[in-house]
Every structure is written in structure tokens, then in C-alpha cells.
Coordinates of C-alpha atoms in Angstrom, one line a residue:
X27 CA 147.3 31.5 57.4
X28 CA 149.3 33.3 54.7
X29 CA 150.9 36.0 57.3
X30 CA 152.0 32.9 59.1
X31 CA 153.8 31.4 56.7
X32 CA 155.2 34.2 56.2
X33 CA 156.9 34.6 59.8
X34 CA 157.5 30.7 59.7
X35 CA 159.5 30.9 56.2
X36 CA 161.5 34.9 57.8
X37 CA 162.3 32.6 60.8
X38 CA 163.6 29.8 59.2
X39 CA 165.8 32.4 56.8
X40 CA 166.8 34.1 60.2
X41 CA 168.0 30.8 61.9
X42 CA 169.6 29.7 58.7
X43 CA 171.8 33.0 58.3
X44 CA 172.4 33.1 61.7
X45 CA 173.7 29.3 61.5
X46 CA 176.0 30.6 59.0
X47 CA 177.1 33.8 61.1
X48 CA 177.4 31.7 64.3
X49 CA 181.0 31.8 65.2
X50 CA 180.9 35.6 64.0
X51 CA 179.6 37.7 66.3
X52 CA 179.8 41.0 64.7
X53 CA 177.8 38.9 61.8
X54 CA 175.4 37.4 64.3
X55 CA 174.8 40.6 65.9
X56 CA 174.2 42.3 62.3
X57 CA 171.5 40.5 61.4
X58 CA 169.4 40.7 65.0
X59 CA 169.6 44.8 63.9
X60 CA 169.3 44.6 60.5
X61 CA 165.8 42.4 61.1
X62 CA 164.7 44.8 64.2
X63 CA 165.2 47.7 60.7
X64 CA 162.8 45.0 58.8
X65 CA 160.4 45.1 62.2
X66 CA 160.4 49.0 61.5
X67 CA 159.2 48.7 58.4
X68 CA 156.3 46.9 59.1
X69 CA 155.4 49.5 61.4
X70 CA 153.5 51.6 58.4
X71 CA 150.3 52.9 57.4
X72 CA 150.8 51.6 54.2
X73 CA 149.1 48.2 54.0
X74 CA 151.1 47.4 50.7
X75 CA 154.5 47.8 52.7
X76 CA 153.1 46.2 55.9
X77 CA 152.1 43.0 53.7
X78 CA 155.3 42.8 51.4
X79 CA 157.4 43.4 54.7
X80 CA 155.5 40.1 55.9
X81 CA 157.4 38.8 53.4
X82 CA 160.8 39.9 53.8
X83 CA 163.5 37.4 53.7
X84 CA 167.3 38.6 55.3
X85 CA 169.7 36.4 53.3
X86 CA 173.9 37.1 52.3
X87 CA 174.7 38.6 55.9
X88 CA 178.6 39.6 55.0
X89 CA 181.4 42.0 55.3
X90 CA 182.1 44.8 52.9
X91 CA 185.2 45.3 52.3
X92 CA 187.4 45.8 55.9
X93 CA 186.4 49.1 56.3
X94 CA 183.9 48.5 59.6
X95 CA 181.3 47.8 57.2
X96 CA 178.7 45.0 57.0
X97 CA 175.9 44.3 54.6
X98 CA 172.7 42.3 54.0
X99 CA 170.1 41.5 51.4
X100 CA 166.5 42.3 51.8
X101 CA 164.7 40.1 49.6
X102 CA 160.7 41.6 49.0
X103 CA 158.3 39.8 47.1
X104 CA 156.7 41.6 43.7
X105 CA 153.1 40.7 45.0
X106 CA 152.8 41.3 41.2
X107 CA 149.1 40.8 39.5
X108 CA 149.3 37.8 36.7
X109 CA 146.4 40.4 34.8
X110 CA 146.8 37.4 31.9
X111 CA 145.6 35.1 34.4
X112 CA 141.4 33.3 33.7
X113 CA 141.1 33.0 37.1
X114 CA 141.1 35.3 40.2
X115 CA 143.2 32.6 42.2
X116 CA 145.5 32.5 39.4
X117 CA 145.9 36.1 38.7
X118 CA 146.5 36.0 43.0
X119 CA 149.5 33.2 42.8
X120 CA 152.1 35.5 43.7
X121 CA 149.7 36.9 46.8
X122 CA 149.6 34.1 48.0
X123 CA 152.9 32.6 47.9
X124 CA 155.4 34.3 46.7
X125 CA 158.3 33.4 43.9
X126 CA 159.4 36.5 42.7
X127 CA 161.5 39.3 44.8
X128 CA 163.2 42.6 44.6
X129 CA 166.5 43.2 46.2
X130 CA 167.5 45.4 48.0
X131 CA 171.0 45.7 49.9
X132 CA 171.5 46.9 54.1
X133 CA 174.6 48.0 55.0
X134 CA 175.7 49.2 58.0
X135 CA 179.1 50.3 60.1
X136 CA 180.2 48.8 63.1
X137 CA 182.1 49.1 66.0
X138 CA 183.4 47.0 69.6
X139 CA 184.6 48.9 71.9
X140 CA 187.0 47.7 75.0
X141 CA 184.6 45.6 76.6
X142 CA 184.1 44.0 73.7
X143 CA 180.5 45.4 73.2
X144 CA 179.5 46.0 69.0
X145 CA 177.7 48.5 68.1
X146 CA 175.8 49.2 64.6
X147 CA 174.8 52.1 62.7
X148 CA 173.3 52.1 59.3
X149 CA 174.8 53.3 56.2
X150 CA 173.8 54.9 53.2
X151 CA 171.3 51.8 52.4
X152 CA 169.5 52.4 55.4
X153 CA 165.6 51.2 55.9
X154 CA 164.3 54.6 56.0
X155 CA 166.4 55.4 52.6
X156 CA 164.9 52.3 51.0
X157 CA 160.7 53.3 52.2
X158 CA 160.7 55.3 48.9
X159 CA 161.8 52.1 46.9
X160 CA 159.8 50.0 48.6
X161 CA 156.9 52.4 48.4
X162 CA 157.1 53.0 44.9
X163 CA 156.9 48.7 44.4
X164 CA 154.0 48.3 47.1
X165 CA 152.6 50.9 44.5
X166 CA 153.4 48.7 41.1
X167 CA 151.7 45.5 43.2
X168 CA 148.4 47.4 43.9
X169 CA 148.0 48.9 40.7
X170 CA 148.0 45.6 38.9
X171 CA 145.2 44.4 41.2
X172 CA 142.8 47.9 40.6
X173 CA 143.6 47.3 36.7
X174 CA 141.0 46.9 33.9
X175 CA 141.9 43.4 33.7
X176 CA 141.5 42.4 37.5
X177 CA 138.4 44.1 37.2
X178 CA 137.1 42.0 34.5
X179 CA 138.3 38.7 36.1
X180 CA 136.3 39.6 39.4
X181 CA 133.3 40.3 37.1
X182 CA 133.9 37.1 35.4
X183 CA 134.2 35.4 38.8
X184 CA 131.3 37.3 40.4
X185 CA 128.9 38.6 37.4
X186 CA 129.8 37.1 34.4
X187 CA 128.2 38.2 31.3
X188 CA 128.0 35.5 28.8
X189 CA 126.2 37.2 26.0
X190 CA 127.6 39.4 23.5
X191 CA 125.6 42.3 22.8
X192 CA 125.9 45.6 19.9
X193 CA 127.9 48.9 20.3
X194 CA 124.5 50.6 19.6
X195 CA 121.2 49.7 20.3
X196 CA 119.8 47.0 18.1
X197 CA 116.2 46.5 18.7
X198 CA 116.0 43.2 16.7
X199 CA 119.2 42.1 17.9
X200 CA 118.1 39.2 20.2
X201 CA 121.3 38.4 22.7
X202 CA 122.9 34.4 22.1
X203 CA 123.8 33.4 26.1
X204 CA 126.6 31.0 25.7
X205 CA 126.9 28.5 28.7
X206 CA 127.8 30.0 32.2
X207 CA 131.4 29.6 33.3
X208 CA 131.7 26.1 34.9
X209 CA 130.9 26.0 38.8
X210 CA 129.1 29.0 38.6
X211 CA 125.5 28.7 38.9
X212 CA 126.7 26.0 41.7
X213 CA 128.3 28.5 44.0
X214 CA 125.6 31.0 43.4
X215 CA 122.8 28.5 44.4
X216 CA 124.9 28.0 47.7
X217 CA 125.4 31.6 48.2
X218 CA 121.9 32.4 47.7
X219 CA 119.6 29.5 48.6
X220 CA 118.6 28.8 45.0
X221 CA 119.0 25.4 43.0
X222 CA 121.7 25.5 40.5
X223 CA 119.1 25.4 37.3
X224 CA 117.7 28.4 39.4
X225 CA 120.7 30.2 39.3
X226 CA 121.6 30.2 36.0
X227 CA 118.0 30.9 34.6
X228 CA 117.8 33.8 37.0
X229 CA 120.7 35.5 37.1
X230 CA 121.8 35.3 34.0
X231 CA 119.8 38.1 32.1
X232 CA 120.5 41.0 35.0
X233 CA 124.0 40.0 35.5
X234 CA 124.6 41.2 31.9
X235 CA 123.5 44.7 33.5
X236 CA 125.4 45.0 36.3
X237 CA 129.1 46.0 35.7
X238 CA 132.1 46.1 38.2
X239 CA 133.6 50.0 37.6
X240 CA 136.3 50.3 40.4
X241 CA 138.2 48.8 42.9
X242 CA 139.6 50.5 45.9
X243 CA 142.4 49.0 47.8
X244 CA 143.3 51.4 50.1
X245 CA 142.8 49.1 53.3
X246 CA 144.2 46.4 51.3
X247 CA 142.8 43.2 49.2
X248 CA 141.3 41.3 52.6
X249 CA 139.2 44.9 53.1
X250 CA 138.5 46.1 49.1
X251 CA 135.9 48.4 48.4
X252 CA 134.5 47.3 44.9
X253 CA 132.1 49.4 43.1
X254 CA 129.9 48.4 40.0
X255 CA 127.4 50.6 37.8
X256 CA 124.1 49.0 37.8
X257 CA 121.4 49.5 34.6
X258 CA 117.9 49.3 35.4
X259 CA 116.8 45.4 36.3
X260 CA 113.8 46.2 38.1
X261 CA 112.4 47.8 34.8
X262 CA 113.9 44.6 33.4
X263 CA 112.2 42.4 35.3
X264 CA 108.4 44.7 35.4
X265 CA 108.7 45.0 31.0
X266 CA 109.2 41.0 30.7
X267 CA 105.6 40.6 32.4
X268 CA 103.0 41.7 29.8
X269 CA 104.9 39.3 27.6
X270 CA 105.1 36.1 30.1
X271 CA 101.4 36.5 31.0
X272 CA 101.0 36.7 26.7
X273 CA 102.8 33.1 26.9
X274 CA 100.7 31.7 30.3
X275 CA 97.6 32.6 27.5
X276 CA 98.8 30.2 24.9
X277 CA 99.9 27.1 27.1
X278 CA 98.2 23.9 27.8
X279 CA 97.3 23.5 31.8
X280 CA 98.5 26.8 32.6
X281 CA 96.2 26.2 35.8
X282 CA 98.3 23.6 36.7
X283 CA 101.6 24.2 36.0
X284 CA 104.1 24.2 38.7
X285 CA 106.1 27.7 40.1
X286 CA 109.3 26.8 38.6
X287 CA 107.7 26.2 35.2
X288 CA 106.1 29.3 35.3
X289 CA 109.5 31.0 36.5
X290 CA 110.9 29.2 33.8
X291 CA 108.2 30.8 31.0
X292 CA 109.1 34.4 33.0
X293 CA 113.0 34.1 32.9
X294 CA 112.9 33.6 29.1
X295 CA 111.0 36.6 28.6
X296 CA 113.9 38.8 30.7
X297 CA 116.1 37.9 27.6
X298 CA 113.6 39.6 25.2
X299 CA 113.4 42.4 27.4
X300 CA 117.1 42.7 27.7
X301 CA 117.8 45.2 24.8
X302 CA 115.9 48.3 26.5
X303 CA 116.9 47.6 29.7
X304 CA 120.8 47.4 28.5
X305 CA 121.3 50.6 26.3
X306 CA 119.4 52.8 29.1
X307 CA 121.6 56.2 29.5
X308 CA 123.7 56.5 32.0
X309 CA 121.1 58.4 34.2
X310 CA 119.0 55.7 34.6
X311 CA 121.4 53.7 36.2
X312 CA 122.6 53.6 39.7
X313 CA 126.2 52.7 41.9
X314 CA 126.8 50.0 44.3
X315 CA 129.5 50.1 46.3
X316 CA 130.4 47.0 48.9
X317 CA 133.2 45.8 50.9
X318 CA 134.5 42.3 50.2
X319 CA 137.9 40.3 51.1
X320 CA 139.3 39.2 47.6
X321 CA 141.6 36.7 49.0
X322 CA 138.6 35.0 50.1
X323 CA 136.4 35.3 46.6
X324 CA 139.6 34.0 45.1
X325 CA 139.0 30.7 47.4
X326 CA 135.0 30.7 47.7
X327 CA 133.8 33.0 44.7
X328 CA 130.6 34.8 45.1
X329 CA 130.3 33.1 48.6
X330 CA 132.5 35.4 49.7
X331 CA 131.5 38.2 48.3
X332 CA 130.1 39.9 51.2
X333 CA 127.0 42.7 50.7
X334 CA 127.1 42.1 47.1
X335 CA 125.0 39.0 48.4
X336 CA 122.5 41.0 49.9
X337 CA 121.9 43.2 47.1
X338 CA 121.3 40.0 44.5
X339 CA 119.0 38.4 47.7
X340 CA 117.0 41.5 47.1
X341 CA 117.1 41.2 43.9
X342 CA 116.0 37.7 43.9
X343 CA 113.3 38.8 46.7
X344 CA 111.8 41.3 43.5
X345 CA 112.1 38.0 41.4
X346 CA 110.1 35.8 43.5
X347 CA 107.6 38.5 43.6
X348 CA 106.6 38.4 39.7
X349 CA 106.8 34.8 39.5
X350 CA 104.1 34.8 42.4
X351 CA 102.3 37.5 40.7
X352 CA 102.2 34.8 37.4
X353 CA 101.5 31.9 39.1
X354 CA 98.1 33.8 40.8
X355 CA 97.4 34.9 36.9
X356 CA 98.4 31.1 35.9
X357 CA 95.5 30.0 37.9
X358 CA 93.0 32.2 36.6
X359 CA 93.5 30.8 33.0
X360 CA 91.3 28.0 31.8
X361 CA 92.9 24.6 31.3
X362 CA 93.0 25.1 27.4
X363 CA 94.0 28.4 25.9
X364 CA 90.7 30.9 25.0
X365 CA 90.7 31.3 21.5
X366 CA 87.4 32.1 19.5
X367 CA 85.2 29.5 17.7
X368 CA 86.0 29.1 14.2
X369 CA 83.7 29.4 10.4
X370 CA 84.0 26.7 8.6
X371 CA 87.2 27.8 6.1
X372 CA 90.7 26.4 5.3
X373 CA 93.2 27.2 7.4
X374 CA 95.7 26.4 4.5
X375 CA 96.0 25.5 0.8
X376 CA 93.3 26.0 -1.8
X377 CA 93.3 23.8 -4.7
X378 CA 91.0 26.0 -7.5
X379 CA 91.3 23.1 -9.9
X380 CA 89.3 19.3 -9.8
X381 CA 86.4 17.3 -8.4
X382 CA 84.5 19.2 -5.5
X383 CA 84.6 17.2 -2.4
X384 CA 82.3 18.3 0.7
X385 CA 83.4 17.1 4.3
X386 CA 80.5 17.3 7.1
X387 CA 79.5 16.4 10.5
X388 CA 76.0 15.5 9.6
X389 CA 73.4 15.6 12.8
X390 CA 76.3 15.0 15.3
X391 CA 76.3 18.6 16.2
X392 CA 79.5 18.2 16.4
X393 CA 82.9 20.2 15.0
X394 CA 85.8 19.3 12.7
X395 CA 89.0 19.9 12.0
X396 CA 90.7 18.2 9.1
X397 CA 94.3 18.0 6.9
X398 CA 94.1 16.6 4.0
X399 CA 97.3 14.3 2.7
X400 CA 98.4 13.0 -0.1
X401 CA 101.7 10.9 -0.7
X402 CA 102.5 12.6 2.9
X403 CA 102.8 15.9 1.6
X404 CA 99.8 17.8 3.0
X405 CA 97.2 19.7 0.4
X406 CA 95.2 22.1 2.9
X407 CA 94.1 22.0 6.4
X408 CA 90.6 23.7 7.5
X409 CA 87.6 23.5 9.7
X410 CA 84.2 22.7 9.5
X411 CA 81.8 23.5 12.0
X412 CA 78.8 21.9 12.7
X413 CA 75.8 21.8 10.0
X414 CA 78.1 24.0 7.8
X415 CA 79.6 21.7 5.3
X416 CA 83.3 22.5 4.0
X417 CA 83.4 21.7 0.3
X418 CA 87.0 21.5 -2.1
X419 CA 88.3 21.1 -5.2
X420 CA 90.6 17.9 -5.6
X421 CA 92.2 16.4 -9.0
X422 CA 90.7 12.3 -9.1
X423 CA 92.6 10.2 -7.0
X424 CA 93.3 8.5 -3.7
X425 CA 94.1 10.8 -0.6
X426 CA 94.6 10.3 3.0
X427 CA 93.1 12.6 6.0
X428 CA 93.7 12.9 9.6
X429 CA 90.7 14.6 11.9
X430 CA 89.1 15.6 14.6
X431 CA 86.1 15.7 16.3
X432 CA 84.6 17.8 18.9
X433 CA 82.8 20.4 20.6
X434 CA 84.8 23.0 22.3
X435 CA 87.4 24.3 19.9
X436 CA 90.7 25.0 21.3
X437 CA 92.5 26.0 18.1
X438 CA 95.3 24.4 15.9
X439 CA 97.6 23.8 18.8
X440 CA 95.4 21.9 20.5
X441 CA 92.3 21.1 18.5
X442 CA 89.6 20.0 20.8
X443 CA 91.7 18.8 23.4
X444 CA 91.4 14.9 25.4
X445 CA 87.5 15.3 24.8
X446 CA 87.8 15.1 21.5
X447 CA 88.1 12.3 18.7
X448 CA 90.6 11.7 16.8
X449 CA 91.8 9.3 14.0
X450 CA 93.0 8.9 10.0
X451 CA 90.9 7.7 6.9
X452 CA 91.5 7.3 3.1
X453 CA 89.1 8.0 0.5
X454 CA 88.8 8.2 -3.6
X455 CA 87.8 11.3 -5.6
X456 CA 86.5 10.5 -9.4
X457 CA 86.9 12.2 -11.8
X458 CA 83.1 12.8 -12.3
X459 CA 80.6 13.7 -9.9
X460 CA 80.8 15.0 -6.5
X461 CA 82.3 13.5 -3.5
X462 CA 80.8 13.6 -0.1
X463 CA 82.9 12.8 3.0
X464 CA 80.2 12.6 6.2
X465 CA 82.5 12.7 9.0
X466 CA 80.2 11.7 11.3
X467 CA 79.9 8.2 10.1
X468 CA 83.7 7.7 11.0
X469 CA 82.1 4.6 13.2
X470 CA 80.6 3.3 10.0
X471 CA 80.7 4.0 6.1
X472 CA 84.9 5.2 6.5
X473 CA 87.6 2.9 7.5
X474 CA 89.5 4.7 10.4
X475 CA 92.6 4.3 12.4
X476 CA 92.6 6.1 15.8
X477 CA 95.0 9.3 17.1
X478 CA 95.4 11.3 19.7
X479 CA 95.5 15.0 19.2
X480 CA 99.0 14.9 20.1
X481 CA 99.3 12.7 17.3
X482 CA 97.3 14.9 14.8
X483 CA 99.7 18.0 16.0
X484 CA 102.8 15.8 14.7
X485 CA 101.3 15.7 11.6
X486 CA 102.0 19.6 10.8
X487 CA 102.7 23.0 12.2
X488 CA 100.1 25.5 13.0
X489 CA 99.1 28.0 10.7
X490 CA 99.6 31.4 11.3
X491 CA 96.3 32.8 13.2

């Protein structure tokens, strides 16, 4: 498309100064040679040339002087790089339509003879005098689009890194991912047969390990051979296991959880792992080198990004393979997390002054766990377990608890699960005397208002184990 606007916009130049030249012939016949010169040029090995020749535009077809001597002005555009550009379309504007041109001047003697036949022969600005110009700005054009800063808008536009991470290694340094560039994770769930929340939860960690080093333009921007240095995301993704499989442990229905949740447990756990993995030396990483047409990345993105797209598939492929690997652990797991029965003991808080007050299960055979309130602010938190009472010291007043009741403990986080019972209670200490709370008789004796446990984990946050 872009070559033929190209010719369309050289042929409507060429009718236009030949409209002008019309009842000239030595004018008219000027610019037919001067544009079989620009035909020349395009035959070149130079791709640069060949393309800005595509361009050419033969305008101010004139005499100089009276001397036999005609002239004409070769306009070629810059092609230049806009490296200031946030886009790669953008920093391609002048690729893809020109504005800006060099020009350079033809000029040419001529000559009729008796039968009125004119002849032409170039002059000192001839087309093979002007290659070394013309070279030299083909040259300036391509440099701009191997620079350091087209690089890092292709990286942007195919492998943006959205985290900011330490000169040197910092092993507590945990990496803050800022939101991925608009449109992104779109594109790279069409170009890879993900969904969009897949894409950015996936490729976001290893991106930040793959870097685009070098562009090669020899065959031109619609044939570019990128090449990017690639840090070890296989170890990446193999280290963030132990600690996914740790987190599988500690969840609720991990039995039951669906693949993308446990993908989602997985991809969180690349981040931790990123550090390592990142500051590996420089033999522990490996090249990639692919072919790509940029003019069509510029339109499409990563879509068009040719065998970069097999190489992430493949990388995806080694994904999909860990997140099967934890869903086959996921349903080896019991439904609540294992953790090991507790004594009776407080969890948290130990009031050593005031009444002694004993909390039991009586004959229910039965467990307990219990926070103890007062004026909202809780006083401790503890467990009693069956036929072993819990006794502590409180100063004489009224307090509020919230319990539970049950037989298979599933710690704190989630007490003794939907078996279990659950509710509040108030009761008075005196300031003589011992008080006896008999939990079992939450039916009876104690006044009681129901919970879930979800409810009882509102209450407070788990001590540490």
C-alpha cells in the first residue's frame, strides 16, 4: 500500500510538471530523462535508497541560464525516526507518509540537432554523483530506527517491563508492577490464545527478563532481524513452585479450586521469585534472534511479531505445565488446611492481674476456641480442648466473647470449619470468687447470639503460628 502511494503521488508530480513543460519540448523531454535517472536509482542493493527513491518527487523542471543547460529538483524524503515518539507508529510517521525532504538539484545539457531531435546528457549533478549523498541520508534514516531509543519503544510495544527494579541485587527488594500499557494484555491474548486477565498475569513477570539488544536492518524494516538477551524464566518459573504448593497448603477448598485460581496463586509467586532469576550473570542467559516486519508491529503490535510468537507459545506451553502440575497437587490436599491439634493455651494476651475465670467444654467432648472482648477491644484469644479447662485472670467486670465449637481443629484461619458452632455471649466476673464459664451449656445457662466462622474471623487477625 505505502509503495503505491508512492508511484501514485511521483505520477501525479510527473503529469503536473509536465503540464507545466507542455508547450516546451526540450522541458518535456528533460524530465522523461531526468525520471528514467530516478528509475536508475532505484535499481540498488541498498534497500534504504530503493525505499527513499519510492519516494522521489521531480518538481522545478527549468532552464539554467541559456547556456544548453537544464535543471530539476529531486525532492527525497528524510524517512527520519521521531526516537521522541511513545509509540512505534508514531516514531514511524515519516515511514509511512512522508513530510519532510532533501533536495537535491539535476542538471543536465542539451542539444537538437537538424531534424529537430534533443538530446540530453547530465551535468555535474548527475544521479550517479548524487548515490554518495543519497547514501549517506538512506544511512541517517536507518540509524535512527536501530537506535537505543527505537529499541526501547519496540520493547515497550512488544515486552514491556513495568516494574522498576535495583542496579544491584536486592534480595528484599520485592518489584511494584505498575499497570500494563493500555491494549496490551488484549493483543497478547489474541496473539496467543489466552484471555486478557491471562495475559497480563502471565506474562508480566518473565517479560521483565527478556530484553530487546539489537536490531538489524539490513533487508530493510518489512524484513528486520531483532535480537533480545533472554535471563533464565524456566528457572523462574521451576523456583516459584515450592512456594505456590506452600500457599495451595494454607487455602480453604484447595481440592476444589478451579485451574485459573490455582494459576492465579502460581503467577503471584513468579513475582517473589523474580529477584534471582533477574540479576543471573550474563552466562546464564541465552539470545533470540527472529525475523519480524516492523511496519506491521507498528499496525498490529505483538500480532505481528512473527517467531517471537512461537517462542512466548513455548513459553506459555512450560507455563501450562506447572499450573497442571498444581492443580494434580491441589487435589491431593484435604478440603481444610492440615494443621496439628492444639493444647489448651492462649493464642494471645495474658492478663497476670484479677479474678480467675475457667472456660470449659464440660462432657461434650468437644473443642473450643474463644476471644475474649471488652468495649470491642479484644483481651486474649486461646483454645481449650476438650476435658482440659482453660482458666484466666480478669479484673471484675462485664466482658463479651465470641466462640467456637467443634471437633476437628483447622486452626485460627479457619477454626473448625461449617461443622462447627459458632456464636457470642456476655458474662460478669466479681471481684470475689472464681468464675466458671461451661461452654457447653451455650444452649442453656448463657445467653447467645449465633456466627458463622467467617463471622468470628472478622472479629480479629490470626496470630502468628
Amino acid at each position: 500500500m505505502r509503495k503505491l502511494i508512492s508511484l501514485l503521488l511521483l505520477l501525479c508530480l510527473f503529469l503536473s510538471s509536465a503540464a507545466m513543460a507542455e508547450d516546451d519540448p526540450v522541458l518535456t523531454g528533460y524530465l522523461a530523462f531526468a525520471q528514467e535517472g530516478v528509475e536508475g536509482m532505484q535499481q540498488t542493493d541498498s534497500l534504504w535508497v530503493k525505499t527513499m527513491m519510492q519516494h522521489a518527487q521531480l518538481t522545478n523542471i527549468k532552464y539554467l541560464g541559456t547556456n544548453g543547460y537544464v535543471q530539476a529538483d529531486l525532492m527525497l524524503p528524510k524517512l527520519l525516526c521521531n526516537t521522541k515518539a511513545d509509540t512505534v507508529a508514531e516514531a514511524m510517521a515519516e515511514y509511512f507518509q512522508p513530510t519532510k525532504y532533501e533536495t537535491y538539484q539535476f542538471t543536465a545539457t542539451w542539444q537538437k540537432d537538424a531534424a529537430g531531435n534533443i538530446t540530453y546528457k547530465w551535468g555535474m549533478h548527475s544521479p550517479t554523483k548524487l548515490a554518495g549523498a543519497i547514501t549517506n541520508q538512506a544511512a541517517v534514516a536507518k540509524r535512527g530506527y536501530t537506535s537505543p531509543e527505537f529499541r526501547a519503544l519496540l520493547q515497550k510495544e512488544l515486552l514491556p517491563q513495568t516494574a522498576r527494579m535495583p542496579e544491584k541485587e536486592d534480595k528484599e527488594y520485592v518489584a511494584d508492577f505498575k499497570p500494563l500499557p493500555d491494549g496490551f494484555a488484549a493483543n497478547a491474548a489474541k496473539a496467543l490464545g489466552l484471555t486478557e486477565e491471562q495475559a497480563a498475569r502471565r506474562l508480566q513477570v518473565p517479560m521483565m527478563l527478556m530484553n530487546i539488544t539489537k536490531i538489524n536492518l539490513d533487508k530493510g524494516l518489512e524484513e528486520a532481524s531483532v535480537t533480545m538477551r533472554v535471563w533464565p524464566w524456566k528457572t523462574l518459573m521451576d523456583r516459584a513452585m515450592p512456594g505456590a504448593k506452600a500457599e495451595l497448603d494454607e487455602t480453604l477448598g484447595a481440592p476444589e479450586m478451579t485451574r485459573d485460581e490455582v494459576e492465579a496463586i502460581y503467577c503471584r509467586h513468579l513475582a517473589d521469585k523474580l529477584n534471582a532469576c533477574y540479576y543471573a550473570k550474563r552466562n546464564k542467559t541465552e539470545e533470540f534472534t527472529w525475523t519480524m516486519d516492523v511496519t506491521q508491529v507498528a499496525a498490529d503490535g505483538l500480532c505481528a511479531s512473527g517467531d517471537l510468537l512461537t517462542y512466548l507459545g513455548d513459553m506459555m506451553a512450560y507455563l501450562d505445565a506447572k499450573v497442571d502440575e498444581l492443580c494434580g497437587y491441589a487435589k491431593t490436599l484435604p478440603y481444610y488446611p492440615a494443621v496439628d491439634m492444639a493444647d489448651t493455651c492462649l493464642f494471645s494476651g495474658d492478663v497476670k492481674e484479677g479474678t480467675m475465670v475457667t472456660f470449659d467444654t464440660g462432657k461434650s467432648g468437644k473443642h473450643a476456641y474463644l476471644v475474649v472482648m471488652q468495649g470491642g477491644n479484644e483481651l486474649c484469644r486461646g483454645f481449650v480442648h476438650s476435658k482440659v479447662p482453660l482458666t484466666i485472670r480478669l479484673a471484675p467486670g462485664q466482658y463479651e466473647a465470641a466462640y467456637g465449637l467443634g471437633n476437628d481443629w483447622h486452626g485460627e484461619r479457619y477454626v473448625f470449619g461449617t461443622d462447627g458452632e459458632y456464636g457470642r455471649f456476655t458474662f460478669t466476673v466479681d471481684e470475689a470468687g472464681r468464675t466458671i464459664v461451661h461452654m457447653e451449656n451455650t444452649n442453656g445457662p448463657l445467653t447467645t447470639t449465633p456466627l458463622t466462622w467467617q463471622d468470628l474471623g472478622i472479629l480479629r487477625e490470626p496470630a502468628a503460628k
